[in-house]
XYZ file of C-alpha atoms in Angstrom:
744
model
C 65.090 12.605 -95.025
C 64.002 8.488 -94.406
C 66.386 8.638 -97.206
C 69.567 9.491 -94.638
C 67.835 8.186 -91.576
C 67.534 4.903 -92.976
C 71.148 4.691 -93.680
C 73.379 5.533 -90.612
C 76.545 5.497 -93.581
C 74.728 8.263 -95.380
C 74.063 10.476 -92.265
C 77.579 10.524 -91.538
C 79.029 11.463 -94.791
C 76.084 14.355 -94.580
C 77.541 15.287 -91.381
C 80.907 15.629 -92.879
C 79.856 17.511 -95.764
C 77.711 19.935 -93.253
C 81.156 20.641 -91.337
C 83.228 21.314 -94.631
C 80.550 23.875 -95.916
C 79.681 25.648 -92.605
C 83.334 25.752 -91.556
C 83.451 29.459 -90.485
C 87.310 29.917 -91.576
C 86.214 28.941 -94.926
C 83.651 32.111 -95.085
C 86.226 34.211 -93.024
C 89.663 35.311 -93.515
C 90.581 35.871 -89.837
C 92.454 32.948 -88.978
C 94.519 33.092 -92.626
C 95.359 36.742 -91.313
C 96.623 35.124 -87.958
C 100.309 36.655 -87.347
C 103.323 33.917 -87.036
C 103.574 34.143 -83.315
C 99.462 33.792 -82.804
C 97.325 30.772 -83.497
C 93.191 31.128 -84.142
C 91.078 29.461 -81.467
C 87.387 30.062 -80.687
C 86.214 33.288 -78.275
C 85.099 32.200 -75.160
C 83.802 28.554 -76.739
C 81.473 30.088 -79.356
C 81.386 29.753 -82.864
C 83.121 33.132 -83.753
C 86.792 32.639 -83.593
C 90.201 35.354 -83.037
C 93.836 35.305 -83.578
C 95.632 35.068 -80.391
C 99.252 35.605 -79.731
C 101.340 32.852 -78.085
C 102.995 32.468 -74.882
C 105.550 34.789 -74.179
C 104.099 37.420 -76.906
C 101.786 40.600 -76.763
C 99.894 42.219 -79.519
C 96.620 42.030 -81.519
C 97.656 38.753 -82.766
C 97.390 39.763 -86.328
C 99.682 42.670 -87.036
C 101.406 42.604 -84.236
C 102.864 39.671 -82.021
C 105.653 41.442 -79.618
C 108.085 39.314 -77.553
C 107.601 39.853 -73.942
C 110.046 41.007 -71.768
C 109.827 38.645 -68.781
C 112.858 39.570 -66.753
C 111.473 43.400 -66.863
C 108.098 42.833 -66.238
C 108.173 40.544 -63.200
C 109.882 41.897 -60.486
C 112.436 39.338 -59.434
C 111.043 36.205 -61.309
C 114.283 34.125 -61.016
C 114.131 34.527 -56.866
C 117.197 35.241 -54.625
C 120.429 34.557 -55.734
C 119.608 34.203 -59.695
C 120.220 35.857 -63.220
C 116.711 36.407 -65.484
C 117.974 36.031 -69.399
C 114.890 36.933 -72.137
C 114.534 34.715 -75.170
C 112.234 35.242 -77.987
C 108.916 34.352 -76.644
C 110.953 32.965 -73.515
C 113.090 33.590 -70.647
C 115.457 31.487 -68.677
C 117.164 31.499 -65.277
C 120.700 30.774 -64.049
C 122.108 30.898 -60.788
C 124.406 33.972 -59.357
C 128.293 33.120 -58.771
C 128.975 31.178 -56.324
C 125.226 29.493 -56.111
C 124.451 26.409 -57.786
C 120.769 25.196 -59.409
C 119.377 22.107 -57.439
C 118.169 21.183 -60.989
C 119.444 22.106 -64.584
C 122.071 25.288 -64.862
C 119.393 27.059 -67.289
C 115.484 26.525 -65.406
C 112.478 28.464 -64.993
C 111.047 29.234 -61.107
C 107.720 27.282 -62.228
C 109.396 24.227 -62.120
C 110.559 23.977 -58.872
C 114.412 24.739 -58.948
C 116.226 27.189 -57.579
C 119.575 28.376 -56.327
C 121.665 27.240 -53.361
C 124.777 28.458 -51.637
C 128.159 26.691 -52.621
C 130.427 25.934 -50.398
C 134.091 26.162 -51.378
C 135.745 25.773 -48.195
C 134.649 22.052 -49.114
C 138.274 22.038 -51.117
C 140.575 21.968 -48.130
C 143.857 23.729 -50.045
C 141.956 26.443 -51.804
C 143.408 28.808 -49.543
C 146.422 27.421 -49.527
C 149.622 26.589 -46.340
C 148.417 27.897 -42.907
C 145.466 29.197 -44.058
C 141.568 28.772 -42.918
C 138.626 29.479 -45.786
C 135.568 30.547 -44.366
C 132.302 30.379 -46.453
C 129.335 33.007 -46.647
C 126.599 33.546 -48.828
C 127.640 33.434 -52.359
C 131.254 33.688 -51.577
C 134.074 32.499 -49.339
C 137.560 34.238 -47.722
C 140.548 33.300 -46.681
C 142.289 34.204 -43.670
C 145.683 33.089 -41.633
C 146.039 30.252 -38.679
C 146.750 31.399 -35.878
C 150.438 32.638 -35.258
C 150.718 33.274 -38.878
C 149.855 36.650 -40.731
C 149.345 37.582 -44.472
C 151.895 38.790 -46.309
C 149.511 41.163 -47.664
C 148.919 43.089 -44.449
C 145.204 42.252 -44.409
C 143.116 39.772 -41.783
C 141.206 38.658 -45.401
C 142.011 37.575 -48.800
C 141.037 35.628 -51.469
C 142.723 32.515 -52.440
C 143.143 33.898 -55.960
C 145.345 36.664 -55.139
C 148.404 35.401 -54.243
C 148.953 36.240 -50.876
C 150.575 33.791 -48.563
C 150.582 32.928 -45.220
C 154.072 33.133 -43.219
C 154.633 33.087 -39.353
C 153.826 35.751 -36.815
C 156.787 37.299 -35.768
C 154.686 38.568 -33.070
C 153.186 35.426 -31.958
C 154.561 35.585 -28.814
C 154.481 39.375 -28.029
C 152.090 38.698 -25.260
C 154.992 37.844 -23.275
C 156.310 41.171 -23.261
C 154.906 44.418 -21.872
C 156.849 46.847 -23.990
C 155.485 45.058 -27.261
C 152.026 44.489 -26.020
C 152.192 48.541 -25.000
C 153.497 49.038 -28.906
C 151.362 46.663 -30.604
C 148.227 48.142 -28.477
C 149.038 52.201 -29.325
C 149.751 51.120 -33.398
C 146.369 49.509 -33.284
C 144.414 51.881 -31.594
C 145.694 54.514 -33.563
C 144.523 52.976 -36.752
C 141.149 52.552 -35.262
C 140.894 56.440 -33.790
C 141.817 57.353 -36.987
C 138.734 56.427 -38.411
C 135.908 59.348 -38.797
C 133.166 57.493 -37.157
C 131.637 55.232 -34.005
C 130.540 53.139 -36.573
C 133.088 52.989 -39.399
C 135.359 52.008 -36.105
C 133.482 49.039 -34.797
C 132.904 47.629 -38.252
C 136.626 47.631 -38.800
C 137.378 46.100 -35.665
C 134.570 43.327 -36.474
C 136.555 43.009 -39.684
C 140.023 42.738 -38.000
C 139.004 40.288 -35.424
C 136.996 37.246 -37.543
C 140.201 35.043 -37.906
C 142.281 33.165 -35.405
C 143.931 35.829 -33.315
C 147.112 35.820 -31.431
C 147.359 36.372 -27.952
C 148.616 40.128 -28.560
C 145.645 40.825 -30.771
C 143.033 40.453 -28.397
C 144.332 42.746 -26.236
C 144.778 45.059 -28.410
C 141.306 45.072 -29.930
C 139.688 44.921 -26.848
C 141.779 48.201 -25.763
C 140.622 50.028 -29.257
C 136.827 48.769 -28.562
C 137.117 50.519 -24.819
C 138.291 53.848 -26.536
C 136.042 53.506 -29.300
C 133.131 53.167 -27.096
C 133.794 56.197 -25.197
C 133.095 57.827 -28.955
C 129.366 56.755 -28.579
C 129.118 59.375 -25.602
C 130.974 62.030 -27.414
C 129.654 61.726 -30.313
C 125.659 61.457 -32.013
C 125.046 59.447 -34.437
C 122.116 58.958 -36.733
C 120.024 56.505 -35.856
C 119.888 54.957 -39.091
C 123.156 54.117 -38.044
C 122.956 52.973 -34.868
C 121.483 49.345 -35.113
C 124.760 48.978 -37.293
C 127.049 50.010 -35.080
C 125.331 47.871 -32.119
C 125.397 44.998 -34.252
C 128.964 45.034 -35.180
C 130.239 45.876 -31.509
C 128.619 42.411 -30.778
C 130.016 40.842 -33.450
C 133.314 42.222 -32.832
C 132.782 40.970 -28.796
C 131.239 37.631 -30.395
C 134.730 37.205 -32.192
C 136.910 37.906 -29.153
C 135.439 35.644 -27.275
C 134.007 32.596 -29.535
C 135.159 29.197 -28.400
C 137.923 29.127 -31.093
C 139.873 31.681 -29.390
C 140.110 30.144 -25.868
C 143.404 28.938 -27.241
C 144.908 32.584 -27.267
C 143.045 33.403 -24.575
C 144.897 30.514 -22.524
C 148.684 31.207 -23.363
C 148.180 34.898 -21.695
C 149.165 35.139 -18.024
C 146.342 35.249 -15.549
C 145.986 38.826 -14.111
C 146.177 39.561 -18.102
C 142.887 37.461 -19.167
C 141.221 38.149 -15.898
C 142.014 42.241 -16.817
C 141.049 41.774 -20.162
C 137.907 39.741 -20.046
C 136.904 42.127 -17.541
C 137.271 45.505 -19.685
C 135.594 43.745 -22.575
C 132.684 42.557 -20.608
C 132.561 46.280 -19.157
C 132.793 47.706 -22.753
C 130.173 45.364 -24.433
C 127.359 46.297 -21.369
C 128.815 50.312 -21.503
C 128.706 50.882 -25.289
C 125.459 48.857 -25.794
C 124.119 51.935 -23.364
C 125.388 54.544 -24.693
C 124.210 53.928 -28.439
C 120.656 53.225 -27.135
C 120.665 57.175 -25.581
C 120.808 58.323 -29.585
C 117.697 56.798 -29.981
C 114.682 59.486 -29.838
C 111.574 57.051 -29.513
C 111.015 53.875 -28.165
C 113.088 50.744 -29.303
C 113.679 46.821 -29.144
C 116.890 45.839 -30.828
C 118.084 41.886 -30.653
C 121.109 40.593 -31.910
C 122.114 37.228 -31.944
C 125.431 35.698 -32.881
C 126.952 32.509 -32.533
C 128.493 32.959 -29.000
C 126.578 36.008 -27.615
C 123.196 37.669 -27.990
C 122.072 41.338 -26.981
C 118.572 41.995 -26.470
C 117.546 46.171 -25.921
C 114.742 47.800 -24.718
C 114.054 51.552 -25.114
C 110.998 53.003 -23.352
C 109.020 55.711 -21.063
C 108.971 53.830 -17.736
C 105.119 55.674 -17.156
C 103.962 53.934 -20.232
C 105.198 50.600 -18.751
C 102.069 49.114 -17.637
C 103.725 46.066 -15.906
C 106.629 47.061 -13.093
C 108.919 44.737 -14.390
C 110.573 43.743 -17.739
C 111.671 40.028 -18.806
C 113.585 38.673 -21.552
C 114.122 35.147 -23.035
C 117.795 35.364 -23.948
C 119.100 32.425 -25.504
C 117.212 29.852 -23.516
C 117.583 31.605 -20.544
C 115.007 33.620 -18.693
C 115.654 36.891 -16.780
C 113.181 39.225 -15.017
C 114.282 42.958 -13.680
C 111.262 43.754 -11.114
C 110.764 47.486 -10.381
C 110.599 48.775 -6.690
C 106.849 50.272 -5.221
C 107.135 53.426 -4.510
C 104.476 56.244 -3.286
C 106.381 58.654 -5.512
C 106.055 58.809 -9.162
C 109.490 57.775 -11.065
C 111.230 60.806 -12.787
C 110.351 61.568 -16.026
C 112.645 60.661 -19.158
C 113.047 57.665 -20.978
C 114.961 54.388 -19.703
C 117.064 51.502 -21.489
C 117.655 48.289 -20.723
C 120.023 45.772 -22.183
C 120.307 41.904 -21.782
C 123.541 40.228 -22.588
C 124.430 36.595 -23.267
C 127.618 34.820 -23.185
C 127.931 31.256 -24.360
C 131.697 30.637 -23.690
C 132.712 33.716 -21.430
C 132.306 30.573 -18.377
C 135.364 28.824 -19.030
C 137.957 32.387 -19.163
C 136.385 33.128 -15.561
C 136.989 30.044 -13.923
C 137.633 30.650 -10.248
C 140.899 29.492 -9.031
C 141.621 28.092 -5.431
C 141.814 31.492 -4.061
C 139.888 33.896 -5.831
C 140.480 36.600 -3.117
C 136.599 36.541 -1.682
C 135.570 34.899 1.896
C 132.349 33.310 0.618
C 135.052 31.105 -1.853
C 135.576 29.049 2.017
C 131.815 28.187 2.144
C 132.242 25.654 -0.590
C 135.671 24.941 -1.869
C 136.271 22.265 0.386
C 133.489 20.674 -1.448
C 135.677 20.103 -4.516
C 136.603 21.954 -8.051
C 134.622 24.872 -8.669
C 133.576 25.424 -12.562
C 131.126 28.120 -14.074
C 128.349 25.773 -15.033
C 125.989 28.031 -17.204
C 126.676 30.685 -19.710
C 127.338 34.566 -18.045
C 124.655 36.699 -18.707
C 124.578 40.904 -18.045
C 122.077 43.090 -17.544
C 122.279 46.952 -17.148
C 119.786 49.509 -16.750
C 120.792 53.728 -17.956
C 119.647 55.787 -16.199
C 119.021 53.687 -12.989
C 117.373 56.808 -11.304
C 114.324 56.604 -13.657
C 113.855 52.572 -12.858
C 114.802 51.762 -9.543
C 115.621 48.288 -9.016
C 114.337 45.798 -6.621
C 115.381 42.494 -7.627
C 116.373 40.516 -10.488
C 115.244 36.749 -11.491
C 117.036 34.666 -13.419
C 117.096 31.278 -14.438
C 120.534 29.718 -16.239
C 120.572 26.348 -17.991
C 123.446 23.754 -16.785
C 126.076 23.513 -19.581
C 126.116 19.694 -17.829
C 123.736 18.329 -15.817
C 124.386 18.192 -12.274
C 123.794 15.214 -9.098
C 121.525 16.710 -6.681
C 122.910 14.552 -4.103
C 126.798 15.331 -5.067
C 126.893 18.222 -6.875
C 126.074 21.865 -5.071
C 125.378 25.084 -7.252
C 125.832 28.736 -6.257
C 124.491 32.031 -7.842
C 127.234 34.331 -8.558
C 128.406 37.165 -9.934
C 131.142 39.104 -11.586
C 132.509 41.134 -8.951
C 134.864 43.953 -10.326
C 136.152 47.185 -10.238
C 135.806 49.911 -13.413
C 138.660 51.746 -12.175
C 141.062 48.604 -11.965
C 139.279 46.350 -14.017
C 139.699 43.789 -11.431
C 137.049 40.752 -10.875
C 136.469 37.666 -9.431
C 133.444 35.629 -8.279
C 131.097 36.577 -5.267
C 128.216 35.583 -3.947
C 127.087 38.632 -1.825
C 122.938 39.578 -2.666
C 122.513 36.648 -4.217
C 120.485 34.084 -3.131
C 119.344 30.270 -4.828
C 115.975 29.907 -5.215
C 115.428 27.025 -7.271
C 118.039 24.213 -8.381
C 116.972 20.904 -10.370
C 119.553 18.703 -13.014
C 119.405 20.922 -15.813
C 118.485 24.618 -14.318
C 119.244 26.889 -11.603
C 117.030 29.758 -10.567
C 118.265 32.496 -8.487
C 117.539 35.924 -7.285
C 119.822 38.907 -6.293
C 119.540 42.916 -5.449
C 121.718 43.881 -8.207
C 122.899 44.272 -11.578
C 126.007 42.758 -13.294
C 127.317 39.749 -14.878
C 125.796 36.500 -13.516
C 126.424 32.816 -13.423
C 126.316 29.677 -11.471
C 129.075 28.018 -10.170
C 128.741 24.458 -9.370
C 131.108 22.322 -7.151
C 130.908 18.439 -7.955
C 131.750 15.727 -5.243
C 133.129 13.812 -8.494
C 135.572 15.734 -8.718
C 136.921 16.758 -5.650
C 140.860 17.000 -5.385
C 141.314 20.729 -7.060
C 140.529 22.090 -3.813
C 142.922 19.889 -2.159
C 145.733 19.761 -4.851
C 147.792 22.387 -2.705
C 147.608 20.163 -0.047
C 148.395 16.420 -1.708
C 151.910 18.569 -3.389
C 153.056 19.257 0.013
C 152.339 16.108 1.496
C 154.502 14.270 -1.328
C 157.220 17.109 -1.523
C 157.841 16.599 2.179
C 157.332 12.993 1.748
C 159.441 12.671 -0.992
C 162.378 14.269 0.761
C 162.343 12.065 3.977
C 161.742 8.822 1.907
C 164.951 9.504 -0.265
C 166.926 10.523 3.036
C 166.057 7.235 4.448
C 166.652 5.189 1.278
C 170.303 6.956 1.452
C 170.137 5.800 5.279
C 169.457 2.276 4.171
C 171.815 2.594 1.032
C 174.790 3.469 3.041
C 173.799 0.688 5.668
C 174.105 -2.566 3.783
C 176.647 -1.230 2.100
C 178.897 0.217 4.883
C 178.615 -2.604 7.798
C 180.396 -5.692 6.110
C 178.927 -7.784 9.454
C 175.349 -7.609 7.902
C 176.541 -8.246 4.231
C 174.837 -11.220 2.518
C 172.521 -12.185 -0.700
C 169.860 -10.497 1.296
C 170.978 -7.497 2.210
C 172.200 -7.301 -1.716
C 168.844 -7.506 -2.581
C 167.984 -4.831 -0.221
C 170.713 -2.607 -1.155
C 169.684 -2.716 -5.129
C 165.752 -2.457 -4.178
C 166.741 0.788 -1.961
C 168.746 1.956 -4.629
C 165.818 1.526 -7.806
C 163.555 3.544 -5.595
C 165.803 6.445 -3.875
C 166.481 6.683 -8.333
C 162.570 6.927 -9.000
C 161.914 9.156 -6.149
C 164.159 11.634 -7.082
C 163.574 11.615 -10.214
C 159.765 11.700 -9.843
C 160.763 14.836 -6.894
C 162.659 16.798 -9.615
C 161.221 16.305 -12.961
C 157.071 14.929 -12.405
C 155.890 18.646 -13.328
C 158.479 19.448 -16.280
C 155.516 18.384 -18.262
C 156.070 21.529 -20.632
C 159.023 20.059 -22.519
C 157.495 17.350 -24.259
C 160.387 15.288 -25.430
C 162.244 15.796 -21.284
C 159.180 14.829 -19.744
C 158.632 11.588 -21.952
C 162.252 10.820 -20.677
C 161.391 11.635 -17.392
C 158.381 9.048 -17.349
C 160.436 6.693 -19.089
C 162.405 6.550 -15.993
C 160.060 6.240 -13.678
C 158.458 3.244 -15.478
C 162.039 1.577 -15.508
C 163.481 2.372 -12.171
C 159.778 1.456 -10.165
C 159.200 -1.541 -12.053
C 163.350 -2.583 -10.859
C 162.219 -2.264 -7.188
C 159.167 -4.461 -7.956
C 161.586 -7.173 -9.636
C 164.176 -7.130 -6.992
C 161.025 -7.434 -4.109
C 160.268 -10.841 -6.193
C 163.811 -11.618 -6.547
C 163.860 -11.555 -2.647
C 160.578 -13.855 -2.760
C 162.390 -15.969 -4.920
C 165.287 -15.892 -2.552
C 163.474 -16.856 0.456
C 161.677 -19.657 -1.360
C 165.028 -21.087 -1.922
C 166.653 -20.983 1.279
C 162.894 -22.784 2.829
C 163.204 -25.690 0.267
C 167.230 -25.991 0.842
C 168.069 -25.770 -2.480
C 171.764 -26.183 -3.164
C 173.013 -22.755 -5.009
C 176.726 -21.108 -6.484
C 176.210 -17.675 -5.038
C 178.284 -16.028 -7.862
C 176.167 -18.021 -10.061
C 173.121 -16.848 -8.206
C 173.767 -12.904 -7.524
C 174.589 -12.918 -11.483
C 171.190 -13.816 -12.330
C 169.929 -11.471 -10.069
C 171.146 -8.622 -11.425
C 169.778 -9.736 -14.913
C 166.383 -10.157 -13.773
C 166.316 -7.304 -11.335
C 167.450 -4.694 -13.878
C 166.826 -6.295 -17.284
C 163.196 -7.337 -17.366
C 161.988 -3.924 -16.402
C 164.643 -2.751 -19.174
C 162.851 -5.345 -21.914
C 158.918 -4.182 -20.192
C 160.422 -0.787 -20.982
C 161.296 -0.953 -24.505
C 158.733 -2.706 -25.700
C 156.219 -0.349 -24.278
C 157.929 2.331 -25.692
C 158.132 0.739 -29.181
C 154.342 0.140 -29.038
C 153.431 3.875 -27.441
C 156.297 6.238 -26.739
C 153.254 9.191 -27.383
C 151.716 7.605 -24.194
C 155.057 8.679 -22.249
C 154.162 11.785 -20.315
C 150.912 13.880 -20.590
C 149.584 17.139 -20.216
C 149.335 17.421 -16.312
C 152.273 15.566 -15.230
C 155.269 13.518 -16.526
C 154.347 9.661 -16.002
C 152.371 7.070 -18.326
C 149.116 7.741 -19.330
C 145.789 6.226 -18.847
C 144.924 6.816 -22.794
C 144.270 3.590 -24.505
C 145.098 1.447 -21.108
C 148.816 2.413 -21.262
C 149.064 2.733 -17.595
C 148.724 -1.155 -17.413
C 152.597 -1.631 -18.810
C 153.603 -0.484 -15.345
C 150.636 -2.159 -13.108
C 150.368 -5.110 -15.014
C 153.793 -6.381 -14.188
C 153.953 -5.008 -10.880
C 150.554 -7.143 -9.867
C 152.039 -10.232 -11.381
C 155.052 -9.732 -9.276
C 152.916 -9.149 -6.356
C 150.978 -12.382 -6.996
C 154.192 -14.755 -7.540
C 155.308 -13.262 -4.053
C 152.296 -13.970 -2.771
C 152.220 -17.642 -3.704
C 155.983 -18.128 -2.892
C 155.003 -16.715 0.608
C 151.964 -19.595 0.751
C 154.439 -22.202 0.129
C 157.370 -20.871 2.587
C 154.318 -20.575 4.976
C 153.198 -24.121 4.513
C 157.112 -25.276 4.435
C 158.165 -23.526 7.838
C 154.598 -24.885 9.414
C 155.284 -28.868 8.101
C 158.937 -29.055 9.257
C 158.220 -27.231 12.712
C 155.377 -30.039 13.033
C 156.744 -32.708 11.736
C 160.210 -32.187 12.474
C 162.404 -30.568 15.134
C 164.496 -28.383 13.403
C 167.310 -26.080 14.400
C 165.750 -23.157 16.298
C 167.239 -20.270 15.068
C 167.388 -22.006 11.355
C 163.409 -21.806 11.051
C 163.798 -18.261 13.322
C 165.689 -16.701 10.931
C 163.522 -17.716 8.213
C 160.860 -15.969 10.076
C 162.383 -13.174 10.170
C 163.137 -13.058 6.783
C 159.802 -13.960 6.224
C 158.696 -10.764 8.180
C 160.901 -8.752 6.025
C 159.931 -9.877 2.715
C 156.158 -9.557 3.664
C 156.694 -5.942 5.178
C 158.267 -5.043 1.404
C 155.490 -6.568 0.257
C 152.888 -5.000 2.190
C 154.758 -1.543 1.403
C 155.089 -1.412 -2.244
C 151.666 -3.395 -3.027
C 149.771 -1.177 -0.627
C 151.058 1.878 -2.524
C 150.252 0.488 -5.729
C 147.169 -1.030 -4.961
C 145.843 2.243 -4.068
C 147.090 3.807 -6.690
C 144.796 1.236 -8.940
C 141.989 1.937 -6.671
C 142.063 5.608 -7.110
C 142.625 5.751 -10.819
C 139.024 3.141 -11.292
C 137.471 5.436 -8.364
C 138.985 9.088 -7.937
C 137.965 10.430 -4.569
C 139.791 12.438 -2.111
C 140.074 9.631 0.239
C 142.021 7.757 -2.140
C 144.074 10.863 -3.269
C 145.355 10.924 -0.090
C 145.949 7.390 0.996
C 147.678 7.132 -2.108
C 149.847 10.062 -1.930
C 150.648 9.135 2.091
C 151.762 5.457 0.843
C 153.559 6.862 -1.992
C 155.259 9.511 -0.481
C 156.434 8.219 2.108
C 157.393 4.239 1.222
C 161.104 4.953 1.933
C 160.441 6.272 5.112
C 158.727 2.579 6.045
C 161.099 0.953 4.333
C 164.017 1.918 6.295
C 161.844 1.372 9.594
C 161.052 -2.356 8.619
C 164.734 -2.968 6.999
C 167.235 -1.071 9.333
C 165.194 0.605 12.598
C 163.709 -2.689 13.820
C 166.440 -4.532 12.883
C 168.903 -6.175 15.739
C 171.583 -6.685 13.830
C 171.169 -3.735 11.715
C 170.915 -2.296 15.396
C 174.121 -3.646 17.175
C 176.431 -2.729 14.126
C 174.868 1.354 14.908
C 175.536 0.112 18.687
C 179.028 -0.312 18.017
C 179.858 2.466 15.464
C 178.406 4.987 17.914
C 179.744 3.435 21.166
C 183.271 5.685 21.056
C 181.616 8.565 21.072
C 180.134 9.890 24.081
C 177.462 12.209 22.999
C 176.037 9.185 20.920
C 176.800 6.579 23.260
C 174.734 8.017 26.349
C 171.826 8.559 23.500
C 171.930 4.737 22.434
C 172.216 3.448 26.150
């Protein structure tokens, strides 16, 4: 032994020899007998070895190693939206049609790969012309845009089906009562012919899933109302109630979602109010009717993009609290039970809560909603629905007698607590004729801040927060402003006509100055006549643009002639000798040519800004209104500078020399008339600029009054207060006995 210990190299050789000699496989045939899909390895890290099948195989490792079918053994091994494919000793996953793998196309779930939905609608032209693409989980479908219909006659179609979208012959059907009646009857018949309410509501949901024409909205609301009656008349299995409720809520959502506001706005106000009231009533009563089919306590929640429902069914005797509350879409509502000495009646009770995000604009209060309480806040400004609409209902009410309903709603727009006023209101309607209006009766405001209002009411229905804004304070005064404008324009047109007649008919007073006044009055006469006739013709885009262009031209022409008067007065004061005919010719070129140049340039650069959606005037968009205000302000500035020079010249000549009194008296008279014109036209449009920059009720009334009656003011300053004109009219009427007595 010492021989090996004294030599390390010899010791290593000994160890190698022993490992070869003592190898258990050398003395055993176990490892040599392993299956081709198995391997030999130590058993529990001992000296004993055995054959074990490789991963993906099962068997004894010697005679049998069978392939494991992981796809069959492990449920849902590839996860959602993927297929499993077995291979010899392994498997791989691939995503279903309509899905993409986050990594490689073939994968195993242990590497973190999963399948995501493909948004086929990213391809803008996938559905064809006049169509819309709707992405769904794992697929997509197409529908036609509003006012177009599919050649297949269906609402939904596949891009590969060859269906085309053609113009809908019924796009204006809502304007004809006979067409509406015919379409409603056909729609109702098709829905009612289906066997049960679940199928009916599912069909309505499918048929309302795309862009709808107004007549389609009307038709499906009527069909839904008739179908809801069968919820009571036909019993349903509990298994189908949940699906029917979901279809009902989704159908309501399809009809009132924000995209459908286009269809609602095309209806007349009476039809719109009738339809939206009937839809709200149907959603409430249909949900209550369906809840009766539950044979035990239930709690149902349905969330869609614009409508949310919560339904509770319970036994009042088992209700420990004397109130029931719900958080729905960020808002809260609580129903408080009346305290009574008598025990409540036996039986179950159903309570539903509904929340509508986009119904408010469809129920916007008008200037005359027909309720007395409107007068309490109409003077404060335009009334808007500044919250979602929330509804609550109990059935039967005798089992769960209500004391108060308290709710807190979120403001759509934050309010200014100093300027804005909020009111707790409800939609008061008659189920007999489906006519409704906003009312405040029985509701009071408990708390308000910038973002929320809390209310308390003594009844159930559809609630919302109405806001009157001091910042938008003109809608309540719109009718008054319109009447002032119309009256003032008529008076001004008559007065301007009398001015034109005066300056043209009386030869004794005709001069360069009266020629200027005559053309100024003609320009204003045309502008105000066109304004009176065409300012509200905004439904015809081309005609409205022409009206706006003509108004732009004639108002600028009036300013140009006012500028000419200032120039003419300046020439008189400085004593410039000029040729009268030459001067008049240049006056006409400047008076009518310069406005034409401004209008042509403005129309070339921004023709689309002539005419707006509310009036046939210049748009304030992109500051286009300054194509009028800019030249007008420049002319006012030029005239002011001219008058400063005139006053200086008159004062200097009067102080240094002793001029002819009649000459400078004439100049003073002309200057007073010119200053009056400058004040009338300048002050009017200065108020207009102030109103654009700071829109208030005061500026609206001041601008309306000044603009509407400026023709009357011009007649007063240039004719009524002119001594020469008075003398001419005196001579004209002195031979008429009745007129002479009045004039004397």
